[in-house]
mmCIF file of C-alpha atoms in Angstrom:
data_model
loop_
_atom_site.group_PDB
_atom_site.id
_atom_site.type_symbol
_atom_site.label_atom_id
_atom_site.label_comp_id
_atom_site.label_asym_id
_atom_site.label_seq_id
_atom_site.Cartn_x
_atom_site.Cartn_y
_atom_site.Cartn_z
ATOM 1 C CA MET P 1 31.532 -54.983 -87.428
ATOM 2 C CA GLN P 2 33.460 -52.134 -85.987
ATOM 3 C CA THR P 3 34.890 -49.103 -87.827
ATOM 4 C CA LEU P 4 38.410 -48.063 -86.524
ATOM 5 C CA VAL P 5 39.526 -44.699 -87.934
ATOM 6 C CA ALA P 6 43.193 -45.084 -88.929
ATOM 7 C CA LEU P 7 43.562 -41.503 -90.269
ATOM 8 C CA GLU P 8 41.631 -38.126 -90.692
ATOM 9 C CA ASP P 9 43.519 -35.366 -92.573
ATOM 10 C CA GLU P 10 42.672 -32.207 -94.430
ATOM 11 C CA ILE P 11 44.518 -29.919 -96.746
ATOM 12 C CA VAL P 12 44.005 -26.860 -98.966
ATOM 13 C CA ILE P 13 44.877 -27.311 -102.625
ATOM 14 C CA HIS P 14 45.320 -24.129 -104.462
ATOM 15 C CA LEU P 15 43.097 -24.863 -107.446
ATOM 16 C CA PRO P 16 39.323 -24.604 -107.743
ATOM 17 C CA PRO P 17 37.191 -27.658 -106.718
ATOM 18 C CA ALA P 18 36.332 -28.725 -110.392
ATOM 19 C CA ARG P 19 39.980 -29.112 -111.274
ATOM 20 C CA VAL P 20 40.794 -31.006 -107.910
ATOM 21 C CA TRP P 21 37.934 -33.227 -108.691
ATOM 22 C CA GLU P 22 39.259 -33.904 -112.191
ATOM 23 C CA LEU P 23 42.726 -34.815 -110.943
ATOM 24 C CA LEU P 24 41.360 -36.929 -107.955
ATOM 25 C CA THR P 25 39.229 -38.923 -110.146
ATOM 26 C CA ASP P 26 41.752 -39.426 -112.909
ATOM 27 C CA TRP P 27 42.399 -43.025 -111.959
ATOM 28 C CA SER P 28 45.195 -43.675 -114.548
ATOM 29 C CA ALA P 29 47.242 -40.818 -112.892
ATOM 30 C CA ALA P 30 46.797 -42.426 -109.427
ATOM 31 C CA PRO P 31 50.304 -43.736 -109.298
ATOM 32 C CA ALA P 32 51.626 -40.120 -109.367
ATOM 33 C CA TRP P 33 50.165 -39.322 -105.950
ATOM 34 C CA LEU P 34 48.684 -42.452 -104.183
ATOM 35 C CA PRO P 35 51.397 -44.156 -102.153
ATOM 36 C CA GLY P 36 52.323 -47.648 -103.290
ATOM 37 C CA ILE P 37 49.958 -47.784 -106.387
ATOM 38 C CA GLU P 38 51.953 -48.814 -109.520
ATOM 39 C CA GLU P 39 49.022 -48.595 -111.908
ATOM 40 C CA MET P 40 45.161 -48.317 -111.654
ATOM 41 C CA HIS P 41 42.449 -49.062 -114.139
ATOM 42 C CA VAL P 42 38.668 -48.282 -113.954
ATOM 43 C CA SER P 43 35.932 -50.919 -115.035
ATOM 44 C CA GLY P 44 32.250 -50.106 -115.185
ATOM 45 C CA PRO P 45 30.199 -46.808 -115.250
ATOM 46 C CA ALA P 46 31.076 -43.984 -112.865
ATOM 47 C CA GLY P 47 29.104 -44.358 -109.786
ATOM 48 C CA PRO P 48 28.698 -46.770 -106.754
ATOM 49 C CA GLY P 49 29.762 -50.235 -107.576
ATOM 50 C CA GLN P 50 32.510 -48.973 -110.208
ATOM 51 C CA GLU P 51 35.638 -51.118 -109.757
ATOM 52 C CA LEU P 52 39.221 -49.678 -109.627
ATOM 53 C CA ALA P 53 41.540 -52.430 -110.189
ATOM 54 C CA TYR P 54 45.234 -51.564 -109.164
ATOM 55 C CA SER P 55 48.640 -53.001 -108.727
ATOM 56 C CA SER P 56 50.601 -52.616 -105.456
ATOM 57 C CA GLY P 57 53.801 -54.469 -104.630
ATOM 58 C CA GLY P 58 53.379 -56.553 -107.690
ATOM 59 C CA HIS P 59 49.871 -57.703 -106.423
ATOM 60 C CA ALA P 60 46.672 -57.207 -108.292
ATOM 61 C CA ARG P 61 43.940 -55.590 -105.867
ATOM 62 C CA ARG P 62 40.729 -53.807 -106.192
ATOM 63 C CA TYR P 63 38.787 -50.975 -104.711
ATOM 64 C CA THR P 64 34.866 -50.434 -105.222
ATOM 65 C CA LEU P 65 33.406 -47.086 -105.183
ATOM 66 C CA SER P 66 30.758 -47.207 -102.568
ATOM 67 C CA THR P 67 29.718 -43.520 -102.873
ATOM 68 C CA LEU P 68 30.126 -40.971 -105.516
ATOM 69 C CA ASP P 69 29.021 -37.317 -105.241
ATOM 70 C CA PRO P 70 30.568 -35.797 -108.548
ATOM 71 C CA GLY P 71 32.573 -32.807 -107.687
ATOM 72 C CA ARG P 72 32.160 -33.181 -103.891
ATOM 73 C CA GLY P 73 33.262 -36.475 -102.685
ATOM 74 C CA LEU P 74 33.678 -40.297 -102.958
ATOM 75 C CA THR P 75 34.313 -43.261 -100.831
ATOM 76 C CA MET P 76 36.273 -46.300 -102.109
ATOM 77 C CA VAL P 77 36.485 -49.542 -100.212
ATOM 78 C CA SER P 78 38.466 -52.846 -100.483
ATOM 79 C CA GLY P 79 36.738 -56.100 -100.047
ATOM 80 C CA ALA P 80 33.281 -56.960 -100.166
ATOM 81 C CA ALA P 81 30.539 -55.588 -97.385
ATOM 82 C CA ASP P 82 30.545 -59.068 -95.858
ATOM 83 C CA ASP P 83 34.300 -59.482 -95.584
ATOM 84 C CA ASP P 84 35.652 -59.712 -92.048
ATOM 85 C CA LEU P 85 38.231 -57.066 -92.673
ATOM 86 C CA GLY P 86 38.206 -54.232 -95.119
ATOM 87 C CA VAL P 87 39.517 -50.618 -95.704
ATOM 88 C CA GLU P 88 37.666 -47.558 -96.691
ATOM 89 C CA TYR P 89 39.049 -44.301 -98.234
ATOM 90 C CA GLY P 90 36.714 -41.101 -98.025
ATOM 91 C CA TYR P 91 37.412 -37.906 -99.766
ATOM 92 C CA LEU P 92 35.528 -34.751 -99.494
ATOM 93 C CA LEU P 93 36.102 -31.535 -101.550
ATOM 94 C CA VAL P 94 34.780 -28.401 -100.081
ATOM 95 C CA PRO P 95 35.252 -24.917 -101.748
ATOM 96 C CA ASP P 96 37.449 -22.509 -99.555
ATOM 97 C CA ALA P 97 37.352 -19.102 -101.553
ATOM 98 C CA ALA P 98 39.029 -19.851 -104.935
ATOM 99 C CA TRP P 99 40.744 -22.910 -103.482
ATOM 100 C CA THR P 100 39.616 -26.348 -102.526
ATOM 101 C CA ARG P 101 39.790 -28.069 -98.982
ATOM 102 C CA VAL P 102 40.252 -31.768 -99.317
ATOM 103 C CA GLY P 103 39.450 -33.973 -96.433
ATOM 104 C CA LEU P 104 40.738 -37.701 -96.208
ATOM 105 C CA ARG P 105 39.234 -40.223 -93.930
ATOM 106 C CA VAL P 106 40.812 -43.658 -93.908
ATOM 107 C CA ALA P 107 39.111 -46.393 -91.770
ATOM 108 C CA VAL P 108 39.307 -50.166 -91.219
ATOM 109 C CA ARG P 109 36.220 -52.172 -91.105
ATOM 110 C CA ALA P 110 36.794 -55.249 -88.727
ATOM 111 C CA ASP P 111 34.786 -58.061 -87.557
ATOM 112 C CA GLU P 112 34.714 -58.173 -83.658
ATOM 113 C CA SER P 113 36.755 -61.250 -83.619
ATOM 114 C CA LEU P 114 39.537 -59.529 -85.493
ATOM 115 C CA SER P 115 40.053 -56.462 -83.365
ATOM 116 C CA GLU P 116 43.757 -56.955 -83.060
ATOM 117 C CA GLU P 117 44.150 -57.414 -86.709
ATOM 118 C CA GLY P 118 42.085 -54.407 -87.294
ATOM 119 C CA LEU P 119 44.045 -52.178 -84.835
ATOM 120 C CA GLY P 120 47.292 -53.278 -86.435
ATOM 121 C CA LEU P 121 46.057 -52.600 -89.836
ATOM 122 C CA ALA P 122 44.846 -49.138 -88.799
ATOM 123 C CA ALA P 123 48.150 -48.308 -87.478
ATOM 124 C CA ALA P 124 49.958 -49.447 -90.532
ATOM 125 C CA LEU P 125 47.645 -47.286 -92.609
ATOM 126 C CA ALA P 126 48.074 -44.228 -90.570
ATOM 127 C CA ASP P 127 51.764 -44.428 -91.237
ATOM 128 C CA ALA P 128 51.361 -45.391 -94.898
ATOM 129 C CA GLU P 129 48.823 -42.715 -95.808
ATOM 130 C CA ALA P 130 50.007 -39.848 -93.634
ATOM 131 C CA GLY P 131 51.478 -37.932 -96.639
ATOM 132 C CA GLN P 132 48.762 -38.786 -99.094
ATOM 133 C CA LEU P 133 47.029 -35.396 -99.225
ATOM 134 C CA GLU P 134 50.383 -33.562 -99.442
ATOM 135 C CA SER P 135 51.356 -35.881 -102.502
ATOM 136 C CA LEU P 136 47.917 -35.047 -103.856
ATOM 137 C CA ARG P 137 48.567 -31.273 -103.537
ATOM 138 C CA ASP P 138 52.054 -31.592 -104.888
ATOM 139 C CA TYR P 139 50.659 -33.564 -107.968
ATOM 140 C CA ALA P 140 47.686 -31.180 -108.592
ATOM 141 C CA GLU P 141 49.380 -27.898 -108.171
ATOM 142 C CA LYS P 142 52.063 -29.112 -110.792
ATOM 143 C CA ALA P 143 49.774 -30.820 -113.278
ATOM 144 C CA PRO P 144 49.274 -29.138 -116.657
#
């Protein structure tokens, strides 16, 4: 299995980390800032293994939290660990004075036999997710 980094980005959100975390993990509000997400629902207790079911392009899909460090970061993955192709989104929150620096890493996990597909998916994700943190910042800074 190889990991292909599609995107690494960082932005400062002019809110304290606790508030950014609250908005980042308000999964029902994900459609307000996550590109292509029409709705999202959570099942299971908060923590690794929690499932995030969502709709995109009229199709039902899901992410699973693989890591959760409350207030600091999380990683959500599509597909099972033994799938030949999957995507992972990692978010990291770092206090920056009174604000929050948010990092995003999007990566594709691909079996060696799917290198071409993995590279194509990584390129598509880089384009699709390029404005994600700006969308999160815009949403967060306007949220009540």
